[in-house]
Amino acid sequence: MTDISTAWSAVGGDPALLPRVSTVVREGALQARLPVRELARACAGACALAAAELGARRAGLAEVPEVRLDDGAIATAFVSERHLLVDGRAPVTFAPLSRFWRTADGWVRTHANYPHHRARLLAALGVTQDEPDAVAAALAERSSHEVEESVYAAGGLAVALRTPEEWAAHEQAAAVARRPLVESERLDTARARVLPPLDGTPLLPAAGVRVLDLTRVIAGPVATRTLALLGADVLRLDPPQLPELTDQHADTGFGKRSATLDLAADRRAFEELLATADVVVTGYRPGALDRFGLSARELAERRPGLIVAQLSAWGAYGPWRERRGFDSLVQVATGIAATEGAANDGPDGRPGALPAQALDHGTGYLLAAAVLRALTEQREQGYGRCVRLALARTAWWLTNGSRPGPEGDVTYDAPDAWLTERDSALGRLRYALSPVSFAGGPVDWARPPGVWGAGTAGWGH
């Protein structure tokens, strides 16, 4: 079932706290053939309840604060990248070569937002012109699965459209289905750092928690953006040779500081940060960071009591475990695009898409919830742990969950209620507020996003 009880159970929450949650149901929010609204509500709700629980424990409250979920706030936040305005300019969300394409036998979807992925796609197709028409001509001559394999072999990203039945028969799908929605394992028996009690308003459950953010794109940054909202000191580190897309950084950089660090050339700086970190969040392909000594086990050996949160597209198992991936590509592989495309009446059978990059956003809030619950459990048990989530596993939950629930008596047609504006180093920003809300909790981030990579690789405020 795609409901909050499933999400809350997945992060190890006490079912006795579920009555603290209430919901404002809004008709028209995240409409789709699949229960996207229910999944979004469940993920944001589990995160808000985990935040309220941790805040209550640290503040010594007799009761966990009430959590109020609003489908309008959630739907707005799940498309935050579309609502962002920078000095009145709308962001660019997908590059011209990131789209569906006709092949000789079906469809593929490519992802070429980053320059290095675009270059690899063109090289794999033998196309010298960076033009959609040239790419379309090359793809039209090949089969979908041939394109998928050749582009991935070249280090690019292209995924063949599969029906739900075709995905269910795939070995990767079987590997994904065998895993829990949120995986958790103990890393050591060391006592974690004791977080001081909380007082004051607003209640910031993650105040004083130091988070190293080694994530990119949407899901991981949404998780760390949420932890920053809740008071954590979040430092995002990126390789200097791989700058983040400007608008993407603006949308997900709220509350954080951003710096660049070459892990191969400056290990001492990273180890100094790790020595006093409480949480490390990673969003690279499974195994990609291991060569730097950044596997969960190795990190915990050097920083006992550490919480490691790992996010991947396809999961750390199965034949696709080392493949790159993004929300749009996971939708195509897992049958979501075929299911949503079934609503199209056109003769070409064009695939569809969810009304939001819900796998990214939903998994991001679940990841934040898992970290918050780990912090709560550390107060009693004290050991380091690793939590793992995958977009493909969230997709399995969506496609095998419940049908959409009943519509509400309030319509979702005015997202302005959950948007606000502020000045920043990037310009005047209009942005979506967080849907993670509980009584006495924060409403907005303490700081706007800064310039990507402009900060120093050190803790501070």
Coordinates of C-alpha atoms in Angstrom, one line a residue:
M1 CA 0.0 0.0 0.0
T2 CA 1.3 3.5 -0.9
D3 CA 0.3 5.0 2.4
I4 CA 2.1 6.6 5.3
S5 CA 1.9 3.5 7.5
T6 CA 4.0 1.6 4.9
A7 CA 6.6 4.4 4.7
W8 CA 6.7 4.9 8.5
S9 CA 7.1 1.1 9.0
A10 CA 9.9 1.1 6.4
V11 CA 12.0 3.6 8.4
G12 CA 11.3 1.7 11.6
G13 CA 8.7 4.1 13.1
D14 CA 6.4 3.2 16.0
P15 CA 2.9 2.7 14.6
A16 CA 1.5 4.2 17.8
L17 CA 2.6 7.7 16.5
L18 CA 0.6 7.5 13.3
P19 CA -2.5 9.1 14.9
R20 CA -0.4 12.3 15.3
V21 CA -0.8 12.8 11.5
S22 CA -3.7 14.5 9.8
T23 CA -4.2 15.2 6.1
V24 CA -5.8 17.9 3.9
V25 CA -6.9 16.0 0.8
R26 CA -7.0 18.1 -2.4
E27 CA -8.6 17.0 -5.6
G28 CA -6.4 17.3 -8.6
A29 CA -3.1 17.1 -6.8
L30 CA -0.5 15.1 -8.8
Q31 CA -3.1 13.4 -11.0
A32 CA -1.9 10.2 -12.7
R33 CA -2.9 6.7 -13.5
L34 CA -0.7 5.5 -10.7
P35 CA -1.2 6.6 -7.0
V36 CA 1.4 9.3 -7.1
R37 CA -0.4 11.6 -4.7
E38 CA -0.6 8.8 -2.1
L39 CA 3.1 8.0 -2.5
A40 CA 4.1 11.7 -2.2
R41 CA 1.9 12.1 0.9
A42 CA 3.4 9.0 2.5
C43 CA 7.0 10.0 1.9
A44 CA 6.6 13.6 3.1
G45 CA 4.5 12.4 6.0
A46 CA 7.0 9.8 7.2
C47 CA 9.7 12.5 7.1
A48 CA 7.6 15.0 9.0
L49 CA 6.6 12.5 11.6
A50 CA 10.3 11.4 12.0
A51 CA 11.2 15.1 12.4
A52 CA 8.5 15.7 15.0
E53 CA 9.5 12.5 16.9
L54 CA 13.2 13.5 17.1
G55 CA 12.4 17.0 18.1
A56 CA 10.1 15.8 20.9
R57 CA 12.9 13.5 22.2
R58 CA 15.6 16.2 22.2
A59 CA 13.3 18.8 23.7
G60 CA 11.9 16.5 26.4
L61 CA 8.3 17.0 25.2
A62 CA 5.7 14.7 26.7
E63 CA 4.0 14.3 23.4
V64 CA 5.2 14.2 19.7
P65 CA 4.0 17.4 18.0
E66 CA 1.1 17.0 15.5
V67 CA 1.9 16.6 11.9
R68 CA -0.4 18.2 9.3
L69 CA 0.0 17.1 5.7
D70 CA -1.5 19.2 2.9
D71 CA -1.7 17.7 -0.6
G72 CA -1.3 21.2 -2.0
A73 CA 2.0 21.8 -0.2
I74 CA 3.2 18.4 -1.1
A75 CA 2.2 18.6 -4.8
T76 CA 3.9 22.0 -5.0
A77 CA 7.1 20.8 -3.4
F78 CA 7.3 17.7 -5.6
V79 CA 7.6 20.0 -8.6
S80 CA 9.8 22.6 -6.9
E81 CA 12.1 22.7 -9.8
R82 CA 9.3 24.0 -12.0
H83 CA 8.2 26.7 -9.6
L84 CA 11.6 28.1 -9.2
L85 CA 12.2 31.6 -10.6
V86 CA 15.5 33.4 -10.6
D87 CA 15.1 37.1 -11.1
G88 CA 11.8 36.2 -12.9
R89 CA 13.4 33.6 -15.2
A90 CA 12.1 30.1 -15.3
P91 CA 14.7 27.3 -15.0
V92 CA 15.8 24.9 -17.7
T93 CA 14.8 21.4 -16.4
F94 CA 15.7 19.2 -19.4
A95 CA 18.2 19.7 -22.1
P96 CA 17.1 19.3 -25.8
L97 CA 18.7 15.8 -26.0
S98 CA 17.0 14.6 -22.8
R99 CA 13.7 13.2 -24.1
F100 CA 11.8 10.3 -25.7
W101 CA 13.0 9.1 -29.1
R102 CA 11.5 6.8 -31.7
T103 CA 13.6 3.8 -32.5
A104 CA 13.3 1.1 -35.2
D105 CA 11.1 -1.0 -32.8
G106 CA 9.9 1.2 -30.1
W107 CA 11.1 4.0 -27.8
V108 CA 14.1 5.0 -25.8
R109 CA 14.6 7.9 -23.4
T110 CA 17.9 9.6 -23.1
H111 CA 19.4 11.9 -20.4
A112 CA 21.9 14.4 -21.5
N113 CA 21.6 17.4 -19.2
Y114 CA 25.3 17.2 -18.2
P115 CA 27.9 18.0 -20.9
H116 CA 29.8 14.8 -20.4
H117 CA 26.7 12.7 -20.7
R118 CA 25.7 14.5 -23.9
A119 CA 29.1 14.0 -25.4
R120 CA 29.0 10.2 -24.6
L121 CA 25.5 9.9 -26.1
L122 CA 26.6 11.5 -29.4
A123 CA 29.8 9.4 -29.5
A124 CA 27.8 6.2 -29.0
L125 CA 25.5 7.1 -31.8
G126 CA 28.3 8.2 -34.1
V127 CA 26.7 11.7 -34.4
T128 CA 28.9 14.7 -34.8
Q129 CA 26.2 17.3 -34.8
D130 CA 24.7 18.3 -31.5
E131 CA 21.2 18.6 -33.1
P132 CA 18.0 16.7 -32.2
D133 CA 17.3 15.9 -35.9
A134 CA 20.7 14.2 -36.3
V135 CA 20.1 12.2 -33.1
A136 CA 16.6 11.3 -34.2
A137 CA 17.9 10.0 -37.5
A138 CA 20.5 7.8 -35.9
L139 CA 18.1 6.3 -33.3
A140 CA 15.4 5.6 -35.9
E141 CA 17.8 3.0 -37.5
R142 CA 18.5 1.0 -34.3
S143 CA 16.5 -1.1 -31.9
S144 CA 15.7 0.2 -28.5
H145 CA 17.8 -2.4 -26.6
E146 CA 20.7 -2.0 -28.9
V147 CA 20.7 1.8 -28.2
E148 CA 20.4 1.1 -24.5
E149 CA 23.5 -1.2 -24.4
S150 CA 25.7 0.8 -26.7
V151 CA 25.1 4.1 -25.0
Y152 CA 25.6 2.7 -21.6
A153 CA 28.8 1.0 -22.8
A154 CA 30.0 4.5 -23.9
G155 CA 29.3 5.9 -20.4
G156 CA 26.1 7.7 -21.5
L157 CA 22.5 7.2 -20.5
A158 CA 19.7 5.8 -22.6
V159 CA 17.0 3.3 -21.5
A160 CA 14.6 1.3 -23.6
L161 CA 10.9 1.6 -22.9
R162 CA 9.5 -1.5 -21.1
T163 CA 6.0 -2.5 -20.2
P164 CA 5.3 -3.4 -16.6
E165 CA 5.3 -7.1 -17.7
E166 CA 8.6 -6.8 -19.5
W167 CA 10.2 -5.1 -16.4
A168 CA 8.8 -7.8 -14.1
A169 CA 10.5 -10.4 -16.1
H170 CA 13.9 -8.6 -15.9
E171 CA 16.6 -9.8 -13.5
Q172 CA 17.1 -6.4 -12.1
A173 CA 13.4 -6.1 -11.3
A174 CA 13.5 -9.4 -9.4
A175 CA 16.5 -8.2 -7.4
V176 CA 14.7 -4.9 -6.6
A177 CA 11.5 -6.7 -5.5
R178 CA 13.4 -8.9 -3.0
R179 CA 14.7 -5.8 -1.1
P180 CA 12.9 -3.7 1.5
L181 CA 11.8 -0.2 0.7
V182 CA 14.4 1.1 3.1
E183 CA 17.4 -1.1 3.9
S184 CA 19.2 -0.6 7.2
E185 CA 22.2 -2.3 8.8
R186 CA 24.3 -1.8 11.9
L187 CA 27.9 -0.7 11.1
D188 CA 29.4 -0.8 14.6
T189 CA 28.7 -0.8 18.3
A190 CA 30.2 2.6 19.1
R191 CA 28.3 5.2 21.0
A192 CA 27.3 8.1 18.7
R193 CA 27.8 11.7 19.8
V194 CA 25.2 12.8 22.2
L195 CA 23.2 15.7 20.8
P196 CA 22.4 18.4 23.3
P197 CA 18.8 19.1 24.4
L198 CA 16.7 21.5 22.4
D199 CA 14.9 24.7 23.5
G200 CA 13.5 27.7 21.8
T201 CA 11.3 28.3 18.7
P202 CA 11.1 27.0 16.1
L203 CA 11.8 23.4 17.1
L204 CA 14.8 22.3 15.0
P205 CA 15.1 18.5 15.4
A206 CA 18.4 18.2 13.6
A207 CA 20.1 21.3 15.2
G208 CA 23.8 20.6 15.7
V209 CA 23.9 17.6 13.4
R210 CA 26.7 17.8 10.9
V211 CA 25.9 16.4 7.4
L212 CA 28.4 15.8 4.6
D213 CA 26.4 15.9 1.4
L214 CA 27.9 13.9 -1.4
T215 CA 24.9 13.9 -3.7
R216 CA 23.8 15.4 -7.0
V217 CA 20.7 16.1 -9.1
I218 CA 17.4 15.8 -7.1
A219 CA 16.7 12.9 -4.7
G220 CA 19.9 13.2 -2.5
P221 CA 19.8 17.0 -2.5
V222 CA 16.1 17.0 -1.6
A223 CA 17.0 14.8 1.4
T224 CA 19.8 17.1 2.6
R225 CA 17.8 20.2 1.8
T226 CA 15.2 18.8 4.2
L227 CA 17.8 18.1 6.9
A228 CA 19.0 21.7 6.5
L229 CA 15.5 23.0 7.0
L230 CA 15.4 21.0 10.3
G231 CA 18.5 22.7 11.6
A232 CA 21.4 20.5 10.4
D233 CA 24.7 22.0 9.3
V234 CA 24.8 20.6 5.8
L235 CA 28.0 20.9 3.7
R236 CA 27.7 19.8 0.1
L237 CA 30.9 18.7 -1.6
D238 CA 31.3 18.3 -5.3
P239 CA 34.2 17.5 -7.6
P240 CA 35.6 20.7 -9.0
Q241 CA 35.6 19.2 -12.5
L242 CA 31.9 18.4 -12.4
P243 CA 29.9 21.6 -11.7
E244 CA 26.3 21.2 -10.9
L245 CA 23.6 22.7 -13.2
T246 CA 23.0 26.2 -12.0
D247 CA 19.2 26.0 -11.7
Q248 CA 19.3 22.6 -10.1
H249 CA 21.7 23.9 -7.5
A250 CA 19.4 26.9 -6.8
D251 CA 16.4 24.7 -6.3
T252 CA 18.0 22.1 -4.0
G253 CA 20.7 24.3 -2.3
F254 CA 18.5 26.0 0.4
G255 CA 19.9 25.9 3.9
K256 CA 23.3 24.4 2.8
R257 CA 26.8 25.5 2.1
S258 CA 28.5 24.4 -1.1
A259 CA 32.2 23.7 -1.6
T260 CA 34.3 21.8 -4.1
L261 CA 36.8 19.1 -3.0
D262 CA 38.9 16.7 -5.1
L263 CA 38.8 13.5 -3.1
A264 CA 41.8 12.1 -4.9
A265 CA 44.0 15.1 -4.4
D266 CA 42.9 16.4 -1.0
R267 CA 42.0 13.5 1.3
R268 CA 43.3 15.3 4.4
A269 CA 40.6 17.9 4.1
F270 CA 37.9 15.3 3.7
E271 CA 39.2 13.3 6.7
E272 CA 39.2 16.4 8.9
L273 CA 35.5 16.9 8.0
L274 CA 34.6 13.3 8.5
A275 CA 36.3 13.3 12.0
T276 CA 33.4 15.4 13.4
A277 CA 30.6 14.5 11.0
D278 CA 27.4 12.8 12.2
V279 CA 25.9 11.9 8.9
V280 CA 27.3 11.2 5.4
V281 CA 24.8 11.1 2.5
T282 CA 26.0 9.7 -0.8
G283 CA 24.2 9.7 -4.2
Y284 CA 26.7 8.2 -6.6
R285 CA 26.6 4.8 -8.3
P286 CA 27.1 1.9 -5.8
G287 CA 30.9 1.3 -5.6
A288 CA 31.8 4.6 -7.3
L289 CA 33.1 6.1 -4.1
D290 CA 34.7 2.9 -2.7
R291 CA 38.0 3.7 -4.5
F292 CA 38.3 6.7 -2.2
G293 CA 37.7 4.6 0.9
L294 CA 34.2 5.9 1.2
S295 CA 32.2 2.6 1.5
A296 CA 29.9 2.6 4.5
R297 CA 32.1 0.2 6.5
E298 CA 35.3 2.1 5.9
L299 CA 33.7 5.4 6.8
A300 CA 32.3 3.9 10.1
E301 CA 35.8 2.5 10.9
R302 CA 37.3 6.0 10.7
R303 CA 34.3 7.7 12.3
P304 CA 32.6 5.3 14.8
G305 CA 28.9 6.0 15.4
L306 CA 28.5 7.5 11.9
I307 CA 25.2 7.4 10.0
V308 CA 25.7 6.6 6.3
A309 CA 22.8 7.2 4.0
Q310 CA 23.2 5.8 0.5
L311 CA 21.0 6.5 -2.5
S312 CA 21.2 5.0 -6.0
A313 CA 19.1 4.7 -9.1
W314 CA 18.9 0.9 -9.6
G315 CA 20.0 -0.5 -6.2
A316 CA 23.3 -1.9 -5.0
Y317 CA 22.4 -5.4 -6.3
G318 CA 21.5 -7.1 -9.5
P319 CA 23.0 -6.8 -13.0
W320 CA 22.3 -3.0 -13.2
R321 CA 23.8 -2.2 -9.8
E322 CA 26.7 -0.2 -11.4
R323 CA 24.6 1.7 -13.9
R324 CA 23.9 5.3 -13.8
G325 CA 20.3 6.4 -13.7
F326 CA 17.9 9.3 -13.1
D327 CA 14.2 9.4 -12.3
S328 CA 13.1 9.8 -15.9
L329 CA 15.1 6.8 -16.9
V330 CA 13.8 4.6 -14.0
Q331 CA 10.2 5.5 -15.0
V332 CA 11.0 4.3 -18.6
A333 CA 12.6 1.0 -17.5
T334 CA 10.1 0.0 -14.8
G335 CA 6.9 0.3 -16.9
I336 CA 5.8 3.6 -15.4
A337 CA 6.2 5.5 -18.7
A338 CA 4.2 2.8 -20.5
T339 CA 1.4 2.9 -18.0
E340 CA 1.1 6.6 -18.0
G341 CA 1.4 6.7 -21.8
A342 CA -1.6 4.4 -22.0
A343 CA -3.7 7.4 -21.3
N344 CA -2.5 9.1 -24.5
D345 CA -5.0 8.9 -27.4
G346 CA -2.4 9.6 -30.1
P347 CA -1.7 7.0 -32.8
D348 CA 2.0 6.9 -32.1
G349 CA 1.7 5.3 -28.7
R350 CA 4.0 7.9 -27.2
P351 CA 5.1 7.0 -23.6
G352 CA 4.0 9.2 -20.7
A353 CA 5.5 10.4 -17.5
L354 CA 4.4 11.0 -13.9
P355 CA 3.2 14.5 -13.1
A356 CA 6.4 15.0 -11.1
Q357 CA 9.8 13.4 -10.7
A358 CA 8.1 11.6 -7.9
L359 CA 10.7 8.9 -7.6
D360 CA 13.4 11.5 -6.9
H361 CA 11.4 13.6 -4.6
G362 CA 9.7 10.8 -2.8
T363 CA 12.9 8.8 -2.3
G364 CA 14.6 12.1 -1.1
Y365 CA 12.0 12.6 1.7
L366 CA 12.2 8.9 2.6
L367 CA 16.0 9.2 2.8
A368 CA 15.7 12.2 5.1
A369 CA 13.2 10.3 7.2
A370 CA 15.5 7.3 7.5
V371 CA 18.3 9.6 8.7
L372 CA 16.1 11.3 11.3
R373 CA 14.9 7.9 12.6
A374 CA 18.5 6.7 12.8
L375 CA 19.3 9.8 14.9
T376 CA 16.4 9.1 17.2
E377 CA 17.4 5.4 17.6
Q378 CA 21.0 6.4 18.4
R379 CA 19.7 8.2 21.5
E380 CA 18.8 4.8 22.9
Q381 CA 21.1 2.3 21.1
G382 CA 24.1 4.4 20.1
Y383 CA 25.5 2.6 17.2
G384 CA 26.4 3.7 13.7
R385 CA 24.3 2.4 10.8
C386 CA 23.8 2.5 7.1
V387 CA 20.5 3.1 5.4
R388 CA 20.1 2.5 1.6
L389 CA 17.3 3.5 -0.8
A390 CA 17.0 3.2 -4.6
L391 CA 14.7 4.9 -7.1
A392 CA 13.9 1.6 -8.7
R393 CA 12.7 0.2 -5.4
T394 CA 10.5 3.3 -4.8
A395 CA 9.2 2.7 -8.3
W396 CA 8.3 -0.9 -7.4
W397 CA 6.4 0.3 -4.4
L398 CA 4.5 2.8 -6.6
T399 CA 3.6 0.3 -9.3
N400 CA 2.6 -2.5 -6.8
G401 CA 0.9 -0.3 -4.3
S402 CA -2.7 0.8 -3.8
R403 CA -5.0 2.4 -6.3
P404 CA -5.5 6.2 -6.0
G405 CA -7.5 7.1 -2.9
P406 CA -10.7 9.2 -2.8
E407 CA -10.7 12.7 -4.1
G408 CA -11.0 15.6 -1.6
D409 CA -13.5 18.3 -1.3
V410 CA -10.8 21.0 -1.8
T411 CA -9.3 21.6 -5.2
Y412 CA -5.5 22.0 -5.9
D413 CA -5.4 25.0 -8.2
A414 CA -3.5 27.7 -6.4
P415 CA 0.2 26.7 -5.7
D416 CA 1.0 30.3 -4.8
A417 CA -0.1 29.5 -1.3
W418 CA 3.0 27.4 -0.9
L419 CA 5.5 29.6 -2.7
T420 CA 7.5 32.5 -1.3
E421 CA 10.3 34.8 -2.4
R422 CA 13.6 36.1 -1.0
D423 CA 16.9 37.6 -2.2
S424 CA 20.0 35.6 -2.6
A425 CA 23.5 35.7 -4.0
L426 CA 21.9 34.1 -7.1
G427 CA 19.3 36.8 -7.5
R428 CA 15.7 37.2 -6.4
L429 CA 14.3 33.7 -5.9
R430 CA 10.7 32.4 -6.0
Y431 CA 10.6 28.9 -4.6
A432 CA 8.4 26.2 -3.1
L433 CA 8.3 25.9 0.7
S434 CA 8.9 22.5 2.3
P435 CA 5.9 20.1 2.8
V436 CA 7.6 18.8 6.0
S437 CA 5.5 20.5 8.6
F438 CA 4.7 19.8 12.3
A439 CA 3.5 22.0 15.1
G440 CA 6.2 24.3 16.3
G441 CA 8.6 23.3 13.5
P442 CA 10.3 25.6 10.9
V443 CA 8.5 27.0 8.0
D444 CA 11.4 28.2 5.8
W445 CA 15.1 27.6 5.5
A446 CA 17.5 29.7 7.5
R447 CA 19.5 30.6 4.4
P448 CA 19.0 30.8 0.7
P449 CA 21.3 28.9 -1.7
G450 CA 24.6 30.4 -2.4
V451 CA 26.9 30.2 -5.5
W452 CA 27.8 26.6 -6.3
G453 CA 31.2 25.7 -4.9
A454 CA 31.9 29.1 -3.5
G455 CA 32.2 28.1 0.1
T456 CA 35.1 26.6 2.0
A457 CA 35.3 22.9 2.8
G458 CA 35.0 23.3 6.6
W459 CA 32.3 23.2 9.2
G460 CA 30.8 26.5 10.4
H461 CA 27.9 28.8 10.0

